Coordinates of C-alpha atoms in Angstrom, one line a residue:
Chain A
M1413 CA -5.2 -4.9 33.7
L1414 CA -2.8 -7.1 31.8
K1415 CA -2.0 -10.6 33.1
V1416 CA 0.3 -12.9 31.1
E1417 CA 0.6 -16.5 32.2
G1418 CA 2.7 -19.4 31.0
L1419 CA 3.5 -17.7 27.7
R1420 CA 5.5 -19.7 25.2
A1421 CA 6.4 -18.5 21.8
G1422 CA 9.1 -18.6 19.1
Y1423 CA 9.8 -18.6 15.4
G1424 CA 9.2 -21.8 13.6
A1425 CA 10.8 -24.7 15.5
V1426 CA 12.9 -22.4 17.7
N1427 CA 11.2 -21.6 21.0
I1428 CA 12.3 -18.3 22.5
L1429 CA 9.9 -17.6 25.4
W1430 CA 9.5 -20.2 28.2
D1431 CA 6.6 -19.8 30.6
I1432 CA 6.6 -16.1 30.8
A1433 CA 4.3 -14.7 33.5
F1434 CA 3.8 -11.1 34.7
H1435 CA 1.1 -8.6 35.2
V1436 CA 0.5 -4.9 34.8
N1437 CA -1.9 -3.1 37.1
D1438 CA -4.0 0.0 36.2
G1439 CA -2.0 3.2 36.2
E1440 CA 1.3 1.5 36.6
I1441 CA 4.6 1.6 34.7
V1442 CA 6.1 -1.9 34.5
S1443 CA 9.5 -2.4 33.1
I1444 CA 10.7 -5.6 31.4
L1445 CA 14.5 -5.7 31.5
G1446 CA 16.9 -7.8 29.8
S1447 CA 20.0 -7.8 27.5
N1448 CA 20.1 -8.3 23.8
G1449 CA 18.6 -11.6 22.7
A1450 CA 16.8 -12.3 26.0
G1451 CA 13.4 -12.4 24.2
K1452 CA 12.1 -9.0 25.0
T1453 CA 10.9 -8.0 21.5
T1454 CA 9.6 -11.5 20.9
M1455 CA 7.5 -11.0 24.0
V1456 CA 6.1 -7.7 22.7
R1457 CA 5.3 -9.2 19.4
T1458 CA 3.5 -12.1 21.0
I1459 CA 1.4 -9.9 23.3
T1460 CA 0.4 -7.7 20.4
G1461 CA -0.6 -10.6 18.3
M1462 CA 2.1 -10.5 15.7
I1463 CA 3.4 -13.9 16.7
R1464 CA 1.1 -16.7 17.8
P1465 CA 2.0 -18.2 21.2
S1466 CA 2.3 -22.0 21.4
A1467 CA 1.0 -22.0 25.0
G1468 CA -0.2 -19.6 27.7
S1469 CA -2.6 -16.8 28.0
V1470 CA -2.6 -13.0 27.6
N1471 CA -5.5 -11.7 29.6
F1472 CA -6.4 -8.0 29.1
N1473 CA -9.2 -6.6 31.3
G1474 CA -10.7 -10.0 31.6
E1475 CA -10.5 -10.9 27.9
E1476 CA -8.2 -13.5 26.4
L1477 CA -6.1 -12.0 23.6
A1478 CA -3.6 -14.8 22.8
R1479 CA -4.1 -16.2 19.3
H1480 CA -6.0 -13.0 18.1
N1481 CA -4.4 -10.9 15.4
S1482 CA -2.7 -7.6 15.9
R1483 CA -5.7 -5.6 14.7
Y1484 CA -7.9 -7.2 17.4
V1485 CA -5.3 -6.5 20.1
L1486 CA -5.0 -2.9 19.0
D1487 CA -8.8 -2.4 19.0
K1488 CA -8.8 -3.6 22.6
G1489 CA -6.4 -0.8 23.5
I1490 CA -2.9 -2.3 23.6
V1491 CA -0.7 0.0 21.3
Q1492 CA 3.0 -0.5 20.8
V1493 CA 5.9 1.7 19.8
P1494 CA 7.8 -0.9 18.0
E1495 CA 11.5 -1.5 18.4
G1496 CA 13.6 0.6 16.1
R1497 CA 10.6 2.9 15.5
Q1498 CA 9.5 1.4 12.3
L1499 CA 8.1 4.5 10.7
F1500 CA 6.9 4.7 7.2
T1501 CA 9.9 6.7 6.1
E1502 CA 8.7 7.9 2.7
M1503 CA 5.4 9.1 4.0
T1504 CA 5.1 12.5 5.7
V1505 CA 5.1 12.9 9.5
L1506 CA 1.4 13.8 9.3
E1507 CA 0.6 10.7 7.3
N1508 CA 2.5 8.5 9.8
L1509 CA 0.3 10.0 12.5
E1510 CA -2.8 9.4 10.5
M1511 CA -1.9 5.8 10.2
G1512 CA -2.0 5.6 14.0
A1513 CA -5.7 6.2 13.7
F1514 CA -6.4 3.3 11.4
N1515 CA -9.4 1.8 13.1
K1516 CA -12.7 3.4 13.3
Q1517 CA -12.9 4.4 17.0
T1518 CA -9.7 6.3 16.9
R1519 CA -10.3 7.9 13.5
E1520 CA -13.2 9.8 14.9
H1521 CA -11.0 11.4 17.5
F1522 CA -8.1 12.0 15.2
A1523 CA -8.2 15.8 15.0
D1524 CA -8.4 16.2 18.8
N1525 CA -5.7 13.6 19.4
L1526 CA -3.5 15.3 16.8
R1527 CA -3.7 18.6 18.7
V1528 CA -2.7 16.8 21.9
V1529 CA 0.3 15.1 20.5
Y1530 CA 1.4 18.3 18.9
Q1531 CA 1.4 19.8 22.4
W1532 CA 3.5 17.0 23.7
F1533 CA 5.9 17.2 20.7
P1534 CA 5.8 20.7 19.2
K1535 CA 8.6 19.8 16.8
L1536 CA 6.3 17.4 15.0
E1537 CA 3.9 20.2 14.0
E1538 CA 6.8 22.1 12.4
R1539 CA 7.8 18.9 10.5
A1540 CA 4.4 17.7 9.7
R1541 CA 4.9 17.8 5.9
Q1542 CA 8.4 16.4 5.9
A1543 CA 9.1 12.8 4.9
A1544 CA 9.5 10.9 8.2
G1545 CA 12.8 9.4 7.0
T1546 CA 14.4 12.8 6.9
L1547 CA 14.0 13.4 10.6
S1548 CA 16.7 12.9 13.2
G1549 CA 16.6 9.7 15.3
G1550 CA 15.1 11.5 18.3
E1551 CA 12.4 13.2 16.2
Q1552 CA 11.6 9.8 14.6
Q1553 CA 11.1 8.3 18.0
M1554 CA 8.7 11.1 18.8
V1555 CA 6.7 10.4 15.7
A1556 CA 6.6 6.7 16.7
V1557 CA 5.4 7.6 20.2
A1558 CA 2.9 10.1 18.8
R1559 CA 1.6 7.6 16.3
A1560 CA 0.9 5.2 19.2
L1561 CA -0.8 7.8 21.3
I1562 CA -3.1 8.7 18.4
G1563 CA -4.2 5.0 18.6
M1564 CA -5.6 5.9 22.1
P1565 CA -3.9 3.2 24.1
K1566 CA -5.1 1.9 27.5
L1567 CA -1.8 0.0 27.7
L1568 CA 1.2 1.6 25.9
I1569 CA 4.1 -0.7 25.1
L1570 CA 7.4 1.0 24.6
D1571 CA 9.9 -1.4 23.0
E1572 CA 13.4 -0.1 23.6
P1573 CA 12.8 3.6 23.3
S1574 CA 16.5 4.2 24.2
L1575 CA 17.8 2.4 21.1
G1576 CA 20.3 4.7 19.3
L1577 CA 19.1 7.9 21.0
A1578 CA 20.8 10.6 23.0
P1579 CA 20.1 10.2 26.7
N1580 CA 18.2 13.5 27.1
I1581 CA 15.7 12.5 24.3
V1582 CA 15.1 9.2 26.1
D1583 CA 14.4 11.2 29.3
D1584 CA 11.9 13.4 27.4
I1585 CA 10.1 10.4 26.0
L1586 CA 10.0 8.6 29.4
N1587 CA 8.7 11.9 31.0
V1588 CA 5.9 12.0 28.5
A1589 CA 5.0 8.4 29.4
S1590 CA 5.1 9.1 33.2
T1591 CA 2.9 12.1 32.8
L1592 CA 0.4 10.2 30.7
V1593 CA 0.2 7.5 33.4
R1594 CA -0.3 10.1 36.1
N1595 CA -2.8 12.3 34.2
D1596 CA -4.7 10.0 31.9
G1597 CA -4.6 6.8 33.8
I1598 CA -3.1 4.6 31.1
S1599 CA -0.6 1.9 31.9
V1600 CA 2.9 1.6 30.3
L1601 CA 4.9 -1.5 29.7
L1602 CA 8.5 -0.3 29.2
V1603 CA 10.7 -2.9 27.6
E1604 CA 14.3 -1.8 28.0
Q1605 CA 18.0 -2.7 28.0
D1606 CA 19.0 0.5 29.7
I1607 CA 18.2 -0.6 33.3
T1608 CA 19.2 2.6 35.1
K1609 CA 16.7 4.7 33.1
A1610 CA 14.0 2.1 33.1
L1611 CA 14.1 1.5 36.9
A1612 CA 14.2 5.3 37.5
C1613 CA 10.7 5.7 36.1
A1614 CA 9.1 2.3 36.6
D1615 CA 7.0 1.1 39.6
R1616 CA 7.9 -2.5 39.2
G1617 CA 10.1 -4.6 37.0
Y1618 CA 10.8 -8.1 35.7
V1619 CA 14.2 -9.3 34.4
I1620 CA 14.1 -11.7 31.4
E1621 CA 17.1 -13.9 30.8
N1622 CA 17.2 -16.5 28.0
G1623 CA 13.4 -16.4 27.6
H1624 CA 12.7 -17.0 31.3
I1625 CA 11.6 -14.5 33.9
A1626 CA 14.7 -14.5 36.2
L1627 CA 13.7 -11.9 38.7
E1628 CA 10.8 -9.6 39.7
G1629 CA 10.2 -6.9 42.2
T1630 CA 9.7 -3.2 42.8
A1631 CA 12.0 -0.8 41.1
E1632 CA 13.9 -0.3 44.4
E1633 CA 14.2 -4.0 45.1
L1634 CA 15.6 -4.7 41.6
A1635 CA 18.0 -1.7 41.8
A1636 CA 19.3 -3.1 45.1
N1637 CA 19.6 -6.7 43.9
E1638 CA 23.1 -8.1 43.8
H1639 CA 22.6 -10.1 40.6
V1640 CA 21.1 -7.1 38.8
K1641 CA 24.0 -4.9 40.0
K1642 CA 26.6 -7.3 38.9
A1643 CA 25.1 -8.5 35.6
Y1644 CA 23.5 -5.3 34.3
L1645 CA 24.8 -2.3 36.2
G1646 CA 28.4 -3.3 36.3
I1647 CA 28.8 -2.4 40.0
Chain B
M851 CA -11.7 30.0 7.4
S852 CA -14.5 30.7 4.9
E853 CA -12.0 32.5 2.7
K854 CA -9.7 29.6 2.8
R855 CA -12.4 27.2 2.0
K856 CA -13.4 29.3 -0.9
A857 CA -9.9 29.2 -2.2
V858 CA -9.8 25.4 -1.9
R859 CA -13.1 25.2 -3.7
T860 CA -11.9 27.4 -6.6
Y861 CA -8.8 25.2 -6.9
H862 CA -10.9 22.0 -7.0
R863 CA -13.1 23.6 -9.6
N864 CA -10.2 24.6 -11.8
L865 CA -8.7 21.1 -11.5
A866 CA -12.0 19.6 -12.6
I867 CA -12.2 22.0 -15.6
M868 CA -8.7 21.1 -16.7
L869 CA -9.4 17.4 -16.4
G870 CA -12.7 17.9 -18.3
I871 CA -10.9 19.6 -21.1
M872 CA -8.4 16.8 -21.4
L873 CA -11.2 14.3 -21.5
L874 CA -13.1 16.3 -24.1
I875 CA -10.0 16.2 -26.3
F876 CA -10.0 12.5 -26.2
V877 CA -13.7 12.3 -26.8
C878 CA -13.3 14.5 -29.9
I879 CA -10.3 12.7 -31.4
P880 CA -12.3 10.2 -33.5
L881 CA -14.2 13.1 -35.1
F882 CA -11.0 14.4 -36.7
V883 CA -8.8 11.3 -37.0
K884 CA -10.0 9.0 -39.7
S885 CA -7.1 6.7 -40.1
P886 CA -7.8 3.2 -38.7
Y887 CA -4.1 2.8 -38.0
I888 CA -4.0 5.8 -35.7
M889 CA -7.2 4.7 -34.1
N890 CA -5.7 1.3 -33.5
I891 CA -2.8 2.9 -31.6
F892 CA -5.2 4.8 -29.4
V893 CA -7.2 1.6 -28.6
L894 CA -3.8 -0.1 -27.8
V895 CA -2.9 2.8 -25.5
F896 CA -6.2 2.6 -23.7
Y897 CA -6.1 -1.1 -22.9
M898 CA -2.4 -1.3 -22.2
S899 CA -2.6 1.7 -19.9
T900 CA -5.5 0.0 -18.1
L901 CA -3.6 -3.2 -17.7
S902 CA -0.6 -1.2 -16.4
M903 CA -2.9 0.5 -13.9
A904 CA -3.9 -2.9 -12.7
W905 CA -0.3 -3.8 -12.3
N906 CA 0.4 -0.5 -10.5
L907 CA -2.1 -1.3 -7.8
L908 CA 0.1 -4.2 -6.8
G909 CA 3.5 -3.2 -8.0
G910 CA 3.4 0.5 -7.4
M911 CA 1.1 1.0 -4.5
T912 CA 1.6 -2.2 -2.6
G913 CA 5.2 -2.8 -3.6
Q914 CA 4.6 -6.4 -4.7
N915 CA 6.3 -6.7 -8.0
S916 CA 4.2 -9.0 -10.1
L917 CA 5.2 -10.5 -13.4
G918 CA 2.0 -12.4 -14.0
H919 CA -0.4 -9.8 -15.3
A920 CA -0.4 -11.2 -18.8
A921 CA -1.6 -14.4 -17.2
Y922 CA -4.5 -12.7 -15.5
M923 CA -5.3 -10.9 -18.7
G924 CA -5.0 -14.1 -20.7
L925 CA -7.1 -16.1 -18.3
G926 CA -9.8 -13.3 -18.3
A927 CA -9.7 -13.4 -22.1
Y928 CA -10.0 -17.2 -22.2
A929 CA -12.7 -17.3 -19.5
S930 CA -14.9 -14.8 -21.3
C931 CA -14.3 -16.2 -24.8
L932 CA -15.2 -19.8 -23.7
L933 CA -18.3 -18.5 -21.9
I934 CA -19.3 -16.8 -25.2
T935 CA -18.5 -19.6 -27.6
K936 CA -19.2 -22.7 -25.6
A937 CA -21.9 -21.6 -23.1
G938 CA -23.5 -19.0 -25.4
I939 CA -23.5 -16.4 -22.7
N940 CA -23.8 -12.7 -23.7
P941 CA -20.4 -11.0 -24.0
W942 CA -21.2 -8.3 -21.5
F943 CA -22.2 -10.8 -18.9
S944 CA -19.3 -13.1 -19.6
A945 CA -16.9 -10.2 -19.1
I946 CA -18.2 -9.9 -15.6
L947 CA -18.2 -13.6 -15.0
G948 CA -14.6 -13.8 -16.4
M949 CA -13.5 -11.1 -13.9
V950 CA -15.1 -13.0 -11.0
I951 CA -13.4 -16.3 -12.1
V952 CA -10.0 -14.6 -12.4
G953 CA -10.4 -12.8 -9.1
L954 CA -11.2 -16.1 -7.4
V955 CA -8.3 -18.0 -9.0
A956 CA -5.8 -15.2 -8.2
G957 CA -7.1 -15.0 -4.6
I958 CA -6.9 -18.8 -4.1
I959 CA -3.5 -19.2 -5.8
F960 CA -1.8 -16.3 -4.0
Y961 CA -3.3 -16.8 -0.5
P962 CA -0.6 -19.3 0.6
C963 CA 2.1 -17.3 -1.3
F964 CA 1.8 -14.1 0.6
I965 CA 4.1 -15.1 3.4
L966 CA 6.7 -14.9 0.6
R967 CA 8.3 -11.5 0.4
G968 CA 10.2 -9.5 -2.2
P969 CA 11.6 -11.4 -5.1
Y970 CA 9.9 -14.7 -4.1
F971 CA 6.5 -13.2 -4.7
T972 CA 7.7 -12.1 -8.2
L973 CA 9.0 -15.6 -8.9
V974 CA 5.7 -17.2 -8.0
S975 CA 3.9 -14.8 -10.3
I976 CA 6.2 -15.8 -13.2
A977 CA 5.7 -19.5 -12.4
F978 CA 1.9 -19.0 -12.2
G979 CA 1.8 -17.4 -15.7
E980 CA 4.1 -20.0 -17.3
A981 CA 2.2 -22.9 -15.7
L982 CA -1.1 -21.5 -16.9
R983 CA 0.2 -21.1 -20.4
Q984 CA 1.6 -24.6 -20.5
F985 CA -1.7 -25.9 -19.2
I986 CA -3.7 -24.2 -21.9
I987 CA -1.3 -25.3 -24.6
N988 CA -2.0 -28.9 -23.6
S989 CA -5.7 -28.6 -22.9
T990 CA -8.2 -29.5 -25.6
F991 CA -10.9 -27.6 -23.8
F992 CA -8.9 -24.4 -24.1
G993 CA -8.2 -25.1 -27.8
R994 CA -4.6 -26.0 -27.3
A995 CA -1.9 -23.9 -29.1
S996 CA -4.3 -22.9 -31.9
G997 CA -6.3 -20.7 -29.6
V998 CA -9.9 -19.6 -29.6
G999 CA -11.7 -17.3 -32.1
L1000 CA -14.7 -15.2 -31.6
P1001 CA -17.4 -15.1 -34.3
F1002 CA -17.5 -12.3 -36.7
G1003 CA -20.7 -10.9 -38.0
R1004 CA -22.9 -7.8 -38.1
D1005 CA -22.2 -4.9 -35.8
S1006 CA -24.0 -5.2 -32.5
W1007 CA -23.7 -3.5 -29.2
L1008 CA -25.5 -6.4 -27.6
N1009 CA -22.8 -8.8 -28.8
F1010 CA -20.0 -6.3 -28.4
R1011 CA -18.9 -6.7 -32.0
F1012 CA -18.0 -3.9 -34.4
G1013 CA -16.6 -3.5 -37.8
S1014 CA -15.2 0.0 -37.3
K1015 CA -12.7 0.9 -34.6
I1016 CA -14.6 3.9 -33.3
P1017 CA -16.9 2.0 -30.9
Y1018 CA -13.8 0.1 -29.5
Y1019 CA -12.2 3.5 -29.1
Y1020 CA -15.0 4.8 -26.9
V1021 CA -15.5 1.6 -24.9
G1022 CA -11.7 1.5 -24.3
L1023 CA -11.7 5.1 -23.2
A1024 CA -14.6 4.4 -20.9
M1025 CA -12.9 1.3 -19.4
L1026 CA -9.7 3.4 -18.9
L1027 CA -11.7 6.1 -17.1
L1028 CA -13.6 3.8 -14.9
V1029 CA -10.5 1.9 -13.8
Y1030 CA -8.7 5.2 -13.2
L1031 CA -11.5 6.4 -11.0
L1032 CA -11.5 3.1 -9.2
M1033 CA -7.8 3.3 -8.5
K1034 CA -8.1 6.9 -7.4
K1035 CA -10.8 5.9 -5.0
I1036 CA -8.7 3.1 -3.7
E1037 CA -5.7 5.3 -3.3
R1038 CA -7.6 7.7 -1.1
S1039 CA -9.4 5.0 0.9
K1040 CA -8.4 3.2 4.0
M1041 CA -7.2 0.4 1.8
G1042 CA -4.9 2.7 -0.2
Y1043 CA -3.2 3.9 3.0
A1044 CA -2.9 0.3 4.2
L1045 CA -1.3 -0.7 0.9
R1046 CA 1.2 2.1 1.1
T1047 CA 2.2 1.2 4.7
I1048 CA 2.7 -2.4 3.5
R1049 CA 5.0 -1.2 0.7
E1050 CA 7.0 0.8 3.2
D1051 CA 7.3 -1.7 6.0
E1052 CA 5.1 -4.7 6.5
D1053 CA 6.2 -5.3 10.1
A1054 CA 5.4 -1.7 11.0
A1055 CA 2.0 -2.0 9.3
A1056 CA 1.3 -5.1 11.4
A1057 CA 2.5 -3.3 14.5
I1058 CA -0.2 -0.6 14.1
G1059 CA -2.9 -3.1 13.5
I1060 CA -3.1 -3.5 9.8
N1061 CA -3.4 -7.1 8.6
P1062 CA -0.9 -7.2 5.7
T1063 CA -2.1 -10.5 4.3
R1064 CA -5.7 -9.4 4.1
Y1065 CA -4.8 -6.2 2.2
K1066 CA -2.4 -7.9 -0.1
I1067 CA -5.0 -10.4 -1.1
M1068 CA -7.5 -7.6 -1.7
A1069 CA -5.0 -5.9 -3.9
V1070 CA -4.1 -9.0 -5.9
V1071 CA -7.8 -9.8 -6.4
V1072 CA -8.8 -6.3 -7.6
S1073 CA -5.7 -6.1 -9.8
A1074 CA -6.3 -9.5 -11.4
M1075 CA -10.0 -8.6 -12.0
V1076 CA -9.1 -5.4 -13.8
A1077 CA -6.5 -7.4 -15.9
A1078 CA -9.3 -9.9 -16.7
L1079 CA -11.5 -7.0 -17.9
V1080 CA -8.7 -5.9 -20.2
G1081 CA -8.4 -9.5 -21.4
F1082 CA -12.1 -9.5 -22.3
F1083 CA -11.7 -6.2 -24.2
Y1084 CA -8.6 -7.4 -26.0
A1085 CA -10.4 -10.7 -27.1
S1086 CA -13.4 -8.8 -28.3
Y1087 CA -11.2 -6.3 -30.2
I1088 CA -8.8 -8.8 -31.8
R1089 CA -11.5 -11.5 -31.9
Y1090 CA -8.9 -14.2 -31.6
I1091 CA -6.7 -15.3 -28.6
D1092 CA -4.0 -17.9 -28.2
P1093 CA -1.7 -19.0 -25.4
E1094 CA 1.0 -16.6 -26.5
L1095 CA -1.1 -13.9 -24.9
M1096 CA 0.3 -15.1 -21.5
I1097 CA 3.9 -15.1 -22.4
L1098 CA 6.3 -13.5 -19.9
S1099 CA 7.3 -10.6 -22.1
K1100 CA 3.6 -9.5 -22.2
S1101 CA 3.7 -9.3 -18.4
T1102 CA 6.8 -7.1 -18.7
E1103 CA 4.9 -4.9 -21.2
S1104 CA 2.3 -4.3 -18.6
V1105 CA 4.9 -3.0 -16.2
L1106 CA 6.6 -0.5 -18.6
P1107 CA 4.0 2.2 -18.8
A1108 CA 3.8 2.4 -15.0
V1109 CA 7.6 2.5 -14.5
V1110 CA 8.2 5.1 -17.2
G1111 CA 5.2 7.2 -16.1
G1112 CA 6.0 6.9 -12.4
A1113 CA 4.9 3.9 -10.4
A1114 CA 4.3 5.9 -7.3
F1115 CA 1.3 7.7 -8.9
V1116 CA -2.1 6.4 -10.0
E1117 CA -1.6 8.6 -13.2
G1118 CA 1.8 7.1 -13.9
P1119 CA 0.6 4.3 -16.2
L1120 CA -1.6 6.7 -18.1
V1121 CA 1.3 9.1 -18.8
G1122 CA 3.7 6.3 -19.5
G1123 CA 1.2 4.5 -21.8
L1124 CA 0.4 7.6 -23.8
I1125 CA 4.1 8.1 -24.5
M1126 CA 5.7 4.6 -24.7
I1127 CA 3.0 2.8 -26.8
P1128 CA 2.8 5.3 -29.7
L1129 CA 6.6 5.5 -29.6
S1130 CA 6.9 1.8 -29.9
E1131 CA 4.4 1.7 -32.8
F1132 CA 6.1 4.6 -34.5
L1133 CA 9.5 3.0 -34.3
R1134 CA 8.1 -0.3 -35.6
A1135 CA 6.4 1.4 -38.6
K1136 CA 9.3 3.6 -39.4
Y1137 CA 12.4 1.5 -38.9
S1138 CA 11.7 -2.2 -38.7
S1139 CA 11.6 -2.4 -42.5
I1140 CA 15.1 -0.8 -42.7
L1141 CA 16.8 -3.1 -40.3
P1142 CA 14.7 -5.8 -38.6
G1143 CA 14.9 -5.4 -34.8
I1144 CA 16.3 -1.9 -34.8
N1145 CA 12.9 -0.6 -33.4
M1146 CA 13.2 -2.8 -30.3
L1147 CA 16.8 -1.6 -29.8
M1148 CA 15.8 2.0 -29.9
Y1149 CA 12.8 1.4 -27.7
A1150 CA 15.2 -0.3 -25.2
V1151 CA 17.5 2.7 -25.3
V1152 CA 14.7 5.1 -24.5
L1153 CA 13.7 2.9 -21.6
L1154 CA 17.2 2.6 -20.2
V1155 CA 17.6 6.4 -20.4
V1156 CA 14.4 7.0 -18.5
I1157 CA 15.3 4.4 -15.8
R1158 CA 18.8 5.7 -15.5
F1159 CA 18.0 9.4 -15.3
R1160 CA 14.4 9.5 -14.0
P1161 CA 14.0 6.5 -11.8
T1162 CA 10.8 7.9 -10.3
G1163 CA 9.3 8.2 -13.8
I1164 CA 8.1 11.1 -15.8
L1165 CA 5.6 12.1 -13.1
G1166 CA 8.3 11.9 -10.4
W1167 CA 10.2 14.5 -12.4
Y1168 CA 7.1 16.6 -13.0
M1169 CA 6.1 16.7 -9.3
H1170 CA 9.3 18.7 -8.6
S1171 CA 9.5 20.7 -11.8
R1172 CA 8.9 24.3 -12.5
V1173 CA 6.2 23.3 -15.0
K1174 CA 4.1 22.0 -12.1
T1175 CA 4.7 25.1 -10.0
F1176 CA 3.6 27.3 -12.9
I1177 CA 0.5 25.3 -13.7
D1178 CA -0.5 25.0 -10.0
T1179 CA 0.0 28.7 -9.1
K1180 CA -0.8 30.5 -12.3
I1181 CA -3.5 28.4 -13.9
L1182 CA -5.1 26.3 -11.2
L1183 CA -4.7 28.9 -8.4
K1184 CA -3.7 26.2 -6.0
P1185 CA -3.7 27.5 -2.4
P1186 CA -0.7 26.7 -0.2
V1187 CA -0.5 23.1 1.2
E1188 CA -1.1 24.4 4.8
V1189 CA -4.4 25.8 3.7
L1190 CA -5.5 22.6 1.9
E1191 CA -4.6 20.6 5.0
E1192 CA -6.3 22.9 7.4
V1193 CA -9.5 22.7 5.4
E1194 CA -9.2 18.9 5.1
L1195 CA -8.7 18.5 8.9
A1196 CA -11.6 20.8 9.7
K1197 CA -13.8 18.7 7.4
M1198 CA -12.5 15.5 9.1
S1199 CA -13.5 16.6 12.5
G1200 CA -16.8 17.9 11.3
K1201 CA -16.2 21.4 12.5
E1202 CA -16.5 24.5 10.4

């Protein structure tokens, strides 16, 4: 489904990502792991067209997406839940969700998709008319996920859903993601610092260190790896 | 459902009636007010509020604080005046040409500047206005510091030239209405939503597939074109323009009605303009002869009080006031928000 090869990107003269390569198959949860500053968010921003890569390719279902803008990438079905949620805090929850259906294809299905995400997150229906900034952190993350789902993703990118949230809320959100993969056949790219949680729900994973892919393997292999244990799990 | 839809329809009808009555009052004012001085204040309110609405598209809706709107207005005034006097083009047509020219200039100048955020955008807009003013002062083609005059003569709709203030009053009112409807249309359109997300968080907007640069350019071009239209109106009304038109304090004057009225609302500049401009004129007429400058001081105090105690403007206060609750429920018979949304959603999905 998604195949990234030799991806290099950075900000101005500073290069952050060095020859990143990985792939995501249909109906798979792939986790990208790494500590702060490893380049995870830069990678998400590059794949979704917010940063132009200096080299490499991002192939999505046979189409080259590198060097296209974020709108184009979104239209193709890659939707992200950005790091730190990035809600429009002064707009209501409902308006935030409406913004998820900004392009034409998704707008036509908005009313149906809204009903679906309300089933996933019933809290949001209660809070529909409240300004998004007045919600708790967990509820805001739900809005961010719901906004992305309304964009009808084929590949959903979750950028650090655990950031600043209580563990049980993270579990809820990862549960929703797993169920979506199982029932609706979408794929998920889970970008996380919290390796235990990420490996618990992912099929495969890649470890990024200093902008390079340091390790890759199935979730079990990575969990058993000595380097991962020492550097990330503290055992 | 049908009952709810009926309630929503009644509400919309009542709203339309109320707005119609307000408009009728403004249409009838020239029938009763004969003083040219008062009429002049109304014309001033009309074009300054329109200019402020243009600013509000960029400053209020998109969150890009511009201090260059006097320059767009001035450039529009110069472009249309020179087209009339030098090229002999009909005023109505040169108004449109002037708008196109200013829209193009604004788009081209600001395209490379939109990677700048926050105060840097404001600084560029100030620099643009000042540079343009200096250029005109030193350009013989633009008439240097002595400005450009439009010919006087017999009243003529074709030449947009009138001896009495009444035609200007109605044209100004029509201009205000048209621009208001345009802004309302933009606010409710896809573009309006995109602009709001850009105001809130540009990165988040990009993350959900909105191209911030594209929408900001659209906003600046539309805003500059409306300002150019105001410039044409001003030039035709005063029949003389000079580079002082583009001075920075004029740009600030275009911001005030929006801020006082409530920059978050399309109606903000209208409310603000209707209050602040007559106030400014009243203070000048009443007090400037007693102690020169005292009128500006009083004006500043009023402004500071509004900003200190009502930072969201008059409409920001009104939206949460009991006055609004009373008008909504007792006069307009507004149904609850839930009902309005349900009907809206049903309409969106095309189901009854």
